[in-house]
Amino acid sequence: MNTRTVIFKTKRDGLTIRGYIYGMEENRKKPCVIISHGFLADSRSVRIYAKLLAKLGYVAFTFDFCGGGIKGRSDGKTEDMTIFTEQRDLMAVIDYARRCPFVDSEHISLMGCSQGGYVSAITAAQFPWLVDKLIMFYPALCIPDDARQGRMMFYFFDPNNIPDILGKAPIKLGGEYARSVIDKNPFEQISGFEGPVLLVHGTGDMIVNIAYSEHAYGCYPDIRYERIYGAGHGFSGKHNIQAMTVLSEFMKLK
């Protein structure tokens, strides 16, 4: 099999989104998975899943959200990033993938970790005709509640008087990051996708309580929900092996 990893780039609102394509084969259309990283991370954090999916026969896209992390390769500032700018980034990557001659545009799945899982879920709900399957690892469905409490990760603020800038350099956020979600119900946002869903969450997650995934389970008619006992936020070691095994089973091509 002649597969290779290549760099790609596309645009959103004048900003360049940069990422990688895994498992690309010339002159062969393959089902596609677009993988979104978590809060202030970058595409390196999800490349292990891209490599696995490429081995399974998919072409996998990873990318850095614009302003999505201090080490990301895409354009943009962290203070301009919100859930919804990340959704626009993801839509730009979906549009790019659909135009690629080596992608089966009828079979594009979305996968996301943490905040990337939330972004992937609301995208699948809003554009279900574009999405084949949805995979979420420890999705950060807590984000609106965190905004209402004035506590988002290591950013603290008065939710009734959100400042224009949260935190300090080099990881400042804009106040719009909180304002844009403070009135949102994540379970209403993610409802509406009826395709196959894989949801994986660790019981020891201290950042996103597993109760959010327990609630999300009821939002989908076709869902496989796996708890990884003892795993925290972000899988590693034996917990990541368990997660990758479940992912392989769910995404196995017939």
PDB file of C-alpha atoms in Angstrom:
ATOM      1  CA  MET A   1       0.000   0.000   0.000  1.00  0.00           C
ATOM      2  CA  ASN A   2       1.492   3.330  -1.077  1.00  0.00           C
ATOM      3  CA  THR A   3       0.345   5.711   1.674  1.00  0.00           C
ATOM      4  CA  ARG A   4       1.945   8.919   2.795  1.00  0.00           C
ATOM      5  CA  THR A   5       1.561  11.810   5.195  1.00  0.00           C
ATOM      6  CA  VAL A   6       1.329  15.233   3.616  1.00  0.00           C
ATOM      7  CA  ILE A   7       0.895  18.807   4.789  1.00  0.00           C
ATOM      8  CA  PHE A   8      -2.253  20.693   3.810  1.00  0.00           C
ATOM      9  CA  LYS A   9      -3.572  24.186   4.306  1.00  0.00           C
ATOM     10  CA  THR A  10      -6.855  25.953   3.726  1.00  0.00           C
ATOM     11  CA  LYS A  11      -8.439  29.305   4.565  1.00  0.00           C
ATOM     12  CA  ARG A  12     -11.127  30.614   6.897  1.00  0.00           C
ATOM     13  CA  ASP A  13     -11.948  34.344   7.006  1.00  0.00           C
ATOM     14  CA  GLY A  14      -8.500  35.225   5.693  1.00  0.00           C
ATOM     15  CA  LEU A  15      -6.703  32.995   8.212  1.00  0.00           C
ATOM     16  CA  THR A  16      -4.642  29.992   7.127  1.00  0.00           C
ATOM     17  CA  ILE A  17      -5.458  26.641   8.736  1.00  0.00           C
ATOM     18  CA  ARG A  18      -2.566  24.174   8.600  1.00  0.00           C
ATOM     19  CA  GLY A  19      -2.596  20.447   9.195  1.00  0.00           C
ATOM     20  CA  TYR A  20      -1.646  16.960   8.062  1.00  0.00           C
ATOM     21  CA  ILE A  21      -3.226  14.205   6.012  1.00  0.00           C
ATOM     22  CA  TYR A  22      -2.508  10.601   6.986  1.00  0.00           C
ATOM     23  CA  GLY A  23      -3.132   7.528   4.856  1.00  0.00           C
ATOM     24  CA  MET A  24      -3.531   9.363   1.566  1.00  0.00           C
ATOM     25  CA  GLU A  25      -3.361   7.176  -1.520  1.00  0.00           C
ATOM     26  CA  GLU A  26      -3.177   8.533  -5.035  1.00  0.00           C
ATOM     27  CA  ASN A  27      -5.954   7.459  -7.413  1.00  0.00           C
ATOM     28  CA  ARG A  28      -8.031   5.883  -4.659  1.00  0.00           C
ATOM     29  CA  LYS A  29     -10.980   7.399  -2.820  1.00  0.00           C
ATOM     30  CA  LYS A  30     -11.116   6.439   0.847  1.00  0.00           C
ATOM     31  CA  PRO A  31     -13.486   7.239   3.703  1.00  0.00           C
ATOM     32  CA  CYS A  32     -12.246  10.164   5.743  1.00  0.00           C
ATOM     33  CA  VAL A  33     -11.997  11.130   9.418  1.00  0.00           C
ATOM     34  CA  ILE A  34     -11.307  14.713  10.483  1.00  0.00           C
ATOM     35  CA  ILE A  35      -9.850  14.887  13.992  1.00  0.00           C
ATOM     36  CA  SER A  36     -10.131  17.975  16.202  1.00  0.00           C
ATOM     37  CA  HIS A  37      -7.764  18.593  19.112  1.00  0.00           C
ATOM     38  CA  GLY A  38      -8.618  19.940  22.549  1.00  0.00           C
ATOM     39  CA  PHE A  39      -8.382  23.274  24.343  1.00  0.00           C
ATOM     40  CA  LEU A  40      -5.069  25.122  23.775  1.00  0.00           C
ATOM     41  CA  ALA A  41      -3.544  21.948  22.280  1.00  0.00           C
ATOM     42  CA  ASP A  42      -2.571  21.248  18.675  1.00  0.00           C
ATOM     43  CA  SER A  43      -2.711  18.504  16.077  1.00  0.00           C
ATOM     44  CA  ARG A  44       0.227  16.631  17.594  1.00  0.00           C
ATOM     45  CA  SER A  45      -2.007  15.601  20.491  1.00  0.00           C
ATOM     46  CA  VAL A  46      -4.276  13.564  18.182  1.00  0.00           C
ATOM     47  CA  ARG A  47      -1.845  12.214  15.590  1.00  0.00           C
ATOM     48  CA  ILE A  48      -1.764   8.791  17.299  1.00  0.00           C
ATOM     49  CA  TYR A  49      -5.447   8.411  16.392  1.00  0.00           C
ATOM     50  CA  ALA A  50      -4.825   9.614  12.834  1.00  0.00           C
ATOM     51  CA  LYS A  51      -2.117   6.990  12.372  1.00  0.00           C
ATOM     52  CA  LEU A  52      -4.410   4.277  13.721  1.00  0.00           C
ATOM     53  CA  LEU A  53      -7.257   5.301  11.423  1.00  0.00           C
ATOM     54  CA  ALA A  54      -4.888   5.358   8.440  1.00  0.00           C
ATOM     55  CA  LYS A  55      -3.917   1.762   9.239  1.00  0.00           C
ATOM     56  CA  LEU A  56      -7.599   0.877   9.310  1.00  0.00           C
ATOM     57  CA  GLY A  57      -8.023   2.163   5.753  1.00  0.00           C
ATOM     58  CA  TYR A  58      -9.128   5.760   6.273  1.00  0.00           C
ATOM     59  CA  VAL A  59      -7.584   9.006   5.184  1.00  0.00           C
ATOM     60  CA  ALA A  60      -7.308  11.094   8.350  1.00  0.00           C
ATOM     61  CA  PHE A  61      -6.972  14.867   8.660  1.00  0.00           C
ATOM     62  CA  THR A  62      -5.514  16.625  11.688  1.00  0.00           C
ATOM     63  CA  PHE A  63      -5.171  20.398  11.957  1.00  0.00           C
ATOM     64  CA  ASP A  64      -4.503  23.241  14.354  1.00  0.00           C
ATOM     65  CA  PHE A  65      -7.440  25.485  15.199  1.00  0.00           C
ATOM     66  CA  CYS A  66      -6.866  29.176  14.516  1.00  0.00           C
ATOM     67  CA  GLY A  67      -5.794  30.646  17.840  1.00  0.00           C
ATOM     68  CA  GLY A  68      -6.455  27.235  19.347  1.00  0.00           C
ATOM     69  CA  GLY A  69      -3.083  26.874  21.097  1.00  0.00           C
ATOM     70  CA  ILE A  70       0.162  28.709  21.719  1.00  0.00           C
ATOM     71  CA  LYS A  71       2.155  26.195  19.666  1.00  0.00           C
ATOM     72  CA  GLY A  72      -0.316  25.738  16.827  1.00  0.00           C
ATOM     73  CA  ARG A  73       0.809  26.274  13.233  1.00  0.00           C
ATOM     74  CA  SER A  74      -2.407  27.899  12.027  1.00  0.00           C
ATOM     75  CA  ASP A  75      -2.953  31.651  11.969  1.00  0.00           C
ATOM     76  CA  GLY A  76      -4.884  33.512  14.631  1.00  0.00           C
ATOM     77  CA  LYS A  77      -4.640  34.655  18.240  1.00  0.00           C
ATOM     78  CA  THR A  78      -5.863  32.797  21.306  1.00  0.00           C
ATOM     79  CA  GLU A  79      -7.852  35.871  22.373  1.00  0.00           C
ATOM     80  CA  ASP A  80      -9.924  35.602  19.179  1.00  0.00           C
ATOM     81  CA  MET A  81     -10.741  31.908  19.616  1.00  0.00           C
ATOM     82  CA  THR A  82     -14.197  30.678  20.647  1.00  0.00           C
ATOM     83  CA  ILE A  83     -16.111  27.438  20.263  1.00  0.00           C
ATOM     84  CA  PHE A  84     -17.747  28.969  17.207  1.00  0.00           C
ATOM     85  CA  THR A  85     -14.562  30.146  15.490  1.00  0.00           C
ATOM     86  CA  GLU A  86     -13.332  26.587  15.939  1.00  0.00           C
ATOM     87  CA  GLN A  87     -16.528  25.316  14.379  1.00  0.00           C
ATOM     88  CA  ARG A  88     -15.889  27.560  11.372  1.00  0.00           C
ATOM     89  CA  ASP A  89     -12.339  26.172  11.184  1.00  0.00           C
ATOM     90  CA  LEU A  90     -13.716  22.643  11.205  1.00  0.00           C
ATOM     91  CA  MET A  91     -16.235  23.493   8.463  1.00  0.00           C
ATOM     92  CA  ALA A  92     -13.392  24.887   6.342  1.00  0.00           C
ATOM     93  CA  VAL A  93     -11.473  21.617   6.745  1.00  0.00           C
ATOM     94  CA  ILE A  94     -14.600  19.609   5.900  1.00  0.00           C
ATOM     95  CA  ASP A  95     -15.050  21.675   2.734  1.00  0.00           C
ATOM     96  CA  TYR A  96     -11.391  21.149   1.839  1.00  0.00           C
ATOM     97  CA  ALA A  97     -11.607  17.387   2.414  1.00  0.00           C
ATOM     98  CA  ARG A  98     -14.765  17.095   0.321  1.00  0.00           C
ATOM     99  CA  ARG A  99     -12.886  18.580  -2.637  1.00  0.00           C
ATOM    100  CA  CYS A 100      -9.920  16.207  -2.354  1.00  0.00           C
ATOM    101  CA  PRO A 101      -9.900  13.598  -5.167  1.00  0.00           C
ATOM    102  CA  PHE A 102      -8.666  10.900  -2.750  1.00  0.00           C
ATOM    103  CA  VAL A 103     -11.563  11.401  -0.282  1.00  0.00           C
ATOM    104  CA  ASP A 104     -14.901   9.615  -0.489  1.00  0.00           C
ATOM    105  CA  SER A 105     -16.979  12.727   0.189  1.00  0.00           C
ATOM    106  CA  GLU A 106     -20.041  10.612   1.052  1.00  0.00           C
ATOM    107  CA  HIS A 107     -18.212   9.111   4.031  1.00  0.00           C
ATOM    108  CA  ILE A 108     -16.635  11.822   6.152  1.00  0.00           C
ATOM    109  CA  SER A 109     -16.596  11.224   9.903  1.00  0.00           C
ATOM    110  CA  LEU A 110     -15.724  13.654  12.678  1.00  0.00           C
ATOM    111  CA  MET A 111     -13.636  12.859  15.747  1.00  0.00           C
ATOM    112  CA  GLY A 112     -12.786  15.238  18.564  1.00  0.00           C
ATOM    113  CA  CYS A 113     -11.107  15.230  21.956  1.00  0.00           C
ATOM    114  CA  SER A 114     -12.281  17.452  24.825  1.00  0.00           C
ATOM    115  CA  GLN A 115     -13.177  20.868  23.374  1.00  0.00           C
ATOM    116  CA  GLY A 116     -12.654  19.373  19.917  1.00  0.00           C
ATOM    117  CA  GLY A 117     -15.294  16.803  20.809  1.00  0.00           C
ATOM    118  CA  TYR A 118     -17.783  19.533  21.685  1.00  0.00           C
ATOM    119  CA  VAL A 119     -17.005  21.371  18.433  1.00  0.00           C
ATOM    120  CA  SER A 120     -17.360  18.151  16.414  1.00  0.00           C
ATOM    121  CA  ALA A 121     -20.668  17.312  18.102  1.00  0.00           C
ATOM    122  CA  ILE A 122     -22.331  20.663  17.424  1.00  0.00           C
ATOM    123  CA  THR A 123     -21.077  20.537  13.838  1.00  0.00           C
ATOM    124  CA  ALA A 124     -22.530  17.054  13.299  1.00  0.00           C
ATOM    125  CA  ALA A 125     -25.849  18.214  14.773  1.00  0.00           C
ATOM    126  CA  GLN A 126     -26.051  21.265  12.511  1.00  0.00           C
ATOM    127  CA  PHE A 127     -24.846  19.550   9.338  1.00  0.00           C
ATOM    128  CA  PRO A 128     -25.848  15.890   9.721  1.00  0.00           C
ATOM    129  CA  TRP A 129     -25.953  15.330   5.959  1.00  0.00           C
ATOM    130  CA  LEU A 130     -22.201  15.950   5.801  1.00  0.00           C
ATOM    131  CA  VAL A 131     -21.201  13.574   8.602  1.00  0.00           C
ATOM    132  CA  ASP A 132     -21.043   9.785   8.437  1.00  0.00           C
ATOM    133  CA  LYS A 133     -20.013   8.986  12.031  1.00  0.00           C
ATOM    134  CA  LEU A 134     -19.176  10.985  15.147  1.00  0.00           C
ATOM    135  CA  ILE A 135     -16.477  10.024  17.650  1.00  0.00           C
ATOM    136  CA  MET A 136     -16.017  11.939  20.914  1.00  0.00           C
ATOM    137  CA  PHE A 137     -13.313  11.337  23.501  1.00  0.00           C
ATOM    138  CA  TYR A 138     -14.071  13.052  26.860  1.00  0.00           C
ATOM    139  CA  PRO A 139     -16.023  15.872  25.152  1.00  0.00           C
ATOM    140  CA  ALA A 140     -15.959  19.183  27.033  1.00  0.00           C
ATOM    141  CA  LEU A 141     -19.725  19.639  27.266  1.00  0.00           C
ATOM    142  CA  CYS A 142     -19.091  21.415  30.574  1.00  0.00           C
ATOM    143  CA  ILE A 143     -17.930  24.594  28.851  1.00  0.00           C
ATOM    144  CA  PRO A 144     -21.230  26.552  29.091  1.00  0.00           C
ATOM    145  CA  ASP A 145     -21.663  25.591  32.755  1.00  0.00           C
ATOM    146  CA  ASP A 146     -18.070  26.592  33.445  1.00  0.00           C
ATOM    147  CA  ALA A 147     -18.735  29.988  31.846  1.00  0.00           C
ATOM    148  CA  ARG A 148     -21.813  30.497  34.009  1.00  0.00           C
ATOM    149  CA  GLN A 149     -19.720  29.708  37.082  1.00  0.00           C
ATOM    150  CA  GLY A 150     -16.932  32.078  36.054  1.00  0.00           C
ATOM    151  CA  ARG A 151     -14.380  29.282  36.094  1.00  0.00           C
ATOM    152  CA  MET A 152     -13.040  27.973  32.815  1.00  0.00           C
ATOM    153  CA  MET A 153      -9.954  25.858  33.374  1.00  0.00           C
ATOM    154  CA  PHE A 154      -7.413  28.269  34.934  1.00  0.00           C
ATOM    155  CA  TYR A 155      -9.376  31.390  33.955  1.00  0.00           C
ATOM    156  CA  PHE A 156     -11.532  33.009  36.642  1.00  0.00           C
ATOM    157  CA  PHE A 157     -13.934  35.937  36.165  1.00  0.00           C
ATOM    158  CA  ASP A 158     -17.240  37.468  37.191  1.00  0.00           C
ATOM    159  CA  PRO A 159     -19.814  35.830  34.869  1.00  0.00           C
ATOM    160  CA  ASN A 160     -22.009  38.932  35.216  1.00  0.00           C
ATOM    161  CA  ASN A 161     -19.207  41.221  34.097  1.00  0.00           C
ATOM    162  CA  ILE A 162     -16.923  39.251  31.780  1.00  0.00           C
ATOM    163  CA  PRO A 163     -13.762  41.218  30.913  1.00  0.00           C
ATOM    164  CA  ASP A 164     -12.567  41.602  27.340  1.00  0.00           C
ATOM    165  CA  ILE A 165      -9.410  39.611  28.118  1.00  0.00           C
ATOM    166  CA  LEU A 166      -9.126  36.524  30.322  1.00  0.00           C
ATOM    167  CA  GLY A 167      -5.768  35.469  31.726  1.00  0.00           C
ATOM    168  CA  LYS A 168      -2.306  36.698  30.870  1.00  0.00           C
ATOM    169  CA  ALA A 169       0.199  36.203  28.063  1.00  0.00           C
ATOM    170  CA  PRO A 170       1.081  33.873  26.466  1.00  0.00           C
ATOM    171  CA  ILE A 171      -2.292  32.153  26.905  1.00  0.00           C
ATOM    172  CA  LYS A 172      -4.780  34.996  26.977  1.00  0.00           C
ATOM    173  CA  LEU A 173      -8.363  34.370  25.925  1.00  0.00           C
ATOM    174  CA  GLY A 174     -10.906  36.905  24.771  1.00  0.00           C
ATOM    175  CA  GLY A 175     -13.988  37.525  26.848  1.00  0.00           C
ATOM    176  CA  GLU A 176     -16.054  36.346  23.877  1.00  0.00           C
ATOM    177  CA  TYR A 177     -14.820  32.815  24.581  1.00  0.00           C
ATOM    178  CA  ALA A 178     -17.042  32.853  27.679  1.00  0.00           C
ATOM    179  CA  ARG A 179     -19.771  35.233  26.476  1.00  0.00           C
ATOM    180  CA  SER A 180     -20.485  33.166  23.349  1.00  0.00           C
ATOM    181  CA  VAL A 181     -21.470  30.072  25.356  1.00  0.00           C
ATOM    182  CA  ILE A 182     -22.794  31.428  28.634  1.00  0.00           C
ATOM    183  CA  ASP A 183     -26.433  31.042  27.524  1.00  0.00           C
ATOM    184  CA  LYS A 184     -26.005  27.746  25.655  1.00  0.00           C
ATOM    185  CA  ASN A 185     -27.425  24.332  26.513  1.00  0.00           C
ATOM    186  CA  PRO A 186     -24.849  21.871  25.167  1.00  0.00           C
ATOM    187  CA  PHE A 187     -27.295  18.987  25.064  1.00  0.00           C
ATOM    188  CA  GLU A 188     -29.656  20.963  22.853  1.00  0.00           C
ATOM    189  CA  GLN A 189     -26.691  21.997  20.690  1.00  0.00           C
ATOM    190  CA  ILE A 190     -25.544  18.418  20.058  1.00  0.00           C
ATOM    191  CA  SER A 191     -28.968  16.843  19.500  1.00  0.00           C
ATOM    192  CA  GLY A 192     -30.106  16.094  15.979  1.00  0.00           C
ATOM    193  CA  PHE A 193     -27.377  13.820  14.661  1.00  0.00           C
ATOM    194  CA  GLU A 194     -28.820  10.360  14.043  1.00  0.00           C
ATOM    195  CA  GLY A 195     -25.778   8.581  12.615  1.00  0.00           C
ATOM    196  CA  PRO A 196     -23.516   6.213  14.557  1.00  0.00           C
ATOM    197  CA  VAL A 197     -21.793   7.784  17.561  1.00  0.00           C
ATOM    198  CA  LEU A 198     -18.892   6.594  19.695  1.00  0.00           C
ATOM    199  CA  LEU A 199     -18.521   8.305  23.069  1.00  0.00           C
ATOM    200  CA  VAL A 200     -15.566   7.430  25.337  1.00  0.00           C
ATOM    201  CA  HIS A 201     -14.939   9.006  28.742  1.00  0.00           C
ATOM    202  CA  GLY A 202     -12.770   8.282  31.753  1.00  0.00           C
ATOM    203  CA  THR A 203     -14.382   7.787  35.152  1.00  0.00           C
ATOM    204  CA  GLY A 204     -11.568   9.695  36.834  1.00  0.00           C
ATOM    205  CA  ASP A 205     -11.833  12.834  34.693  1.00  0.00           C
ATOM    206  CA  MET A 206     -11.351  15.844  36.992  1.00  0.00           C
ATOM    207  CA  ILE A 207     -11.753  18.465  34.231  1.00  0.00           C
ATOM    208  CA  VAL A 208     -14.923  17.274  32.498  1.00  0.00           C
ATOM    209  CA  ASN A 209     -17.075  15.248  34.846  1.00  0.00           C
ATOM    210  CA  ILE A 210     -18.249  12.019  33.259  1.00  0.00           C
ATOM    211  CA  ALA A 211     -21.806  13.028  34.187  1.00  0.00           C
ATOM    212  CA  TYR A 212     -21.825  15.208  31.064  1.00  0.00           C
ATOM    213  CA  SER A 213     -21.270  12.160  28.869  1.00  0.00           C
ATOM    214  CA  GLU A 214     -23.847  10.184  30.834  1.00  0.00           C
ATOM    215  CA  HIS A 215     -26.348  12.909  29.921  1.00  0.00           C
ATOM    216  CA  ALA A 216     -25.143  13.110  26.306  1.00  0.00           C
ATOM    217  CA  TYR A 217     -25.808   9.380  25.920  1.00  0.00           C
ATOM    218  CA  GLY A 218     -29.529  10.151  25.739  1.00  0.00           C
ATOM    219  CA  CYS A 219     -29.061  12.657  22.897  1.00  0.00           C
ATOM    220  CA  TYR A 220     -28.246  10.028  20.272  1.00  0.00           C
ATOM    221  CA  PRO A 221     -30.378   7.169  18.906  1.00  0.00           C
ATOM    222  CA  ASP A 222     -27.378   5.143  17.661  1.00  0.00           C
ATOM    223  CA  ILE A 223     -24.567   5.354  20.202  1.00  0.00           C
ATOM    224  CA  ARG A 224     -21.832   3.196  21.660  1.00  0.00           C
ATOM    225  CA  TYR A 225     -20.798   4.573  25.033  1.00  0.00           C
ATOM    226  CA  GLU A 226     -17.649   3.307  26.732  1.00  0.00           C
ATOM    227  CA  ARG A 227     -16.418   4.210  30.204  1.00  0.00           C
ATOM    228  CA  ILE A 228     -12.702   3.796  30.819  1.00  0.00           C
ATOM    229  CA  TYR A 229     -12.361   3.105  34.507  1.00  0.00           C
ATOM    230  CA  GLY A 230      -9.744   5.185  36.264  1.00  0.00           C
ATOM    231  CA  ALA A 231      -8.856   7.273  33.220  1.00  0.00           C
ATOM    232  CA  GLY A 232      -8.503  11.007  33.599  1.00  0.00           C
ATOM    233  CA  HIS A 233      -8.893  13.810  31.083  1.00  0.00           C
ATOM    234  CA  GLY A 234      -6.753  12.740  28.160  1.00  0.00           C
ATOM    235  CA  PHE A 235      -5.914   9.086  27.794  1.00  0.00           C
ATOM    236  CA  SER A 236      -2.444   7.644  28.236  1.00  0.00           C
ATOM    237  CA  GLY A 237      -0.826   4.264  28.794  1.00  0.00           C
ATOM    238  CA  LYS A 238      -3.236   1.367  29.254  1.00  0.00           C
ATOM    239  CA  HIS A 239      -6.203   3.727  29.141  1.00  0.00           C
ATOM    240  CA  ASN A 240      -5.234   4.949  25.689  1.00  0.00           C
ATOM    241  CA  ILE A 241      -4.778   1.353  24.530  1.00  0.00           C
ATOM    242  CA  GLN A 242      -8.337   0.651  25.703  1.00  0.00           C
ATOM    243  CA  ALA A 243      -9.642   3.738  23.905  1.00  0.00           C
ATOM    244  CA  MET A 244      -7.835   2.860  20.689  1.00  0.00           C
ATOM    245  CA  THR A 245      -9.163  -0.692  20.822  1.00  0.00           C
ATOM    246  CA  VAL A 246     -12.717   0.612  21.081  1.00  0.00           C
ATOM    247  CA  LEU A 247     -12.044   3.117  18.290  1.00  0.00           C
ATOM    248  CA  SER A 248     -10.686   0.330  16.063  1.00  0.00           C
ATOM    249  CA  GLU A 249     -13.773  -1.818  16.667  1.00  0.00           C
ATOM    250  CA  PHE A 250     -16.152   1.053  15.981  1.00  0.00           C
ATOM    251  CA  MET A 251     -14.382   2.229  12.814  1.00  0.00           C
ATOM    252  CA  LYS A 252     -13.442  -1.160  11.352  1.00  0.00           C
ATOM    253  CA  LEU A 253     -14.207  -1.202   7.639  1.00  0.00           C
ATOM    254  CA  LYS A 254     -16.242  -4.115   6.381  1.00  0.00           C
TER     255      LYS A 254
END
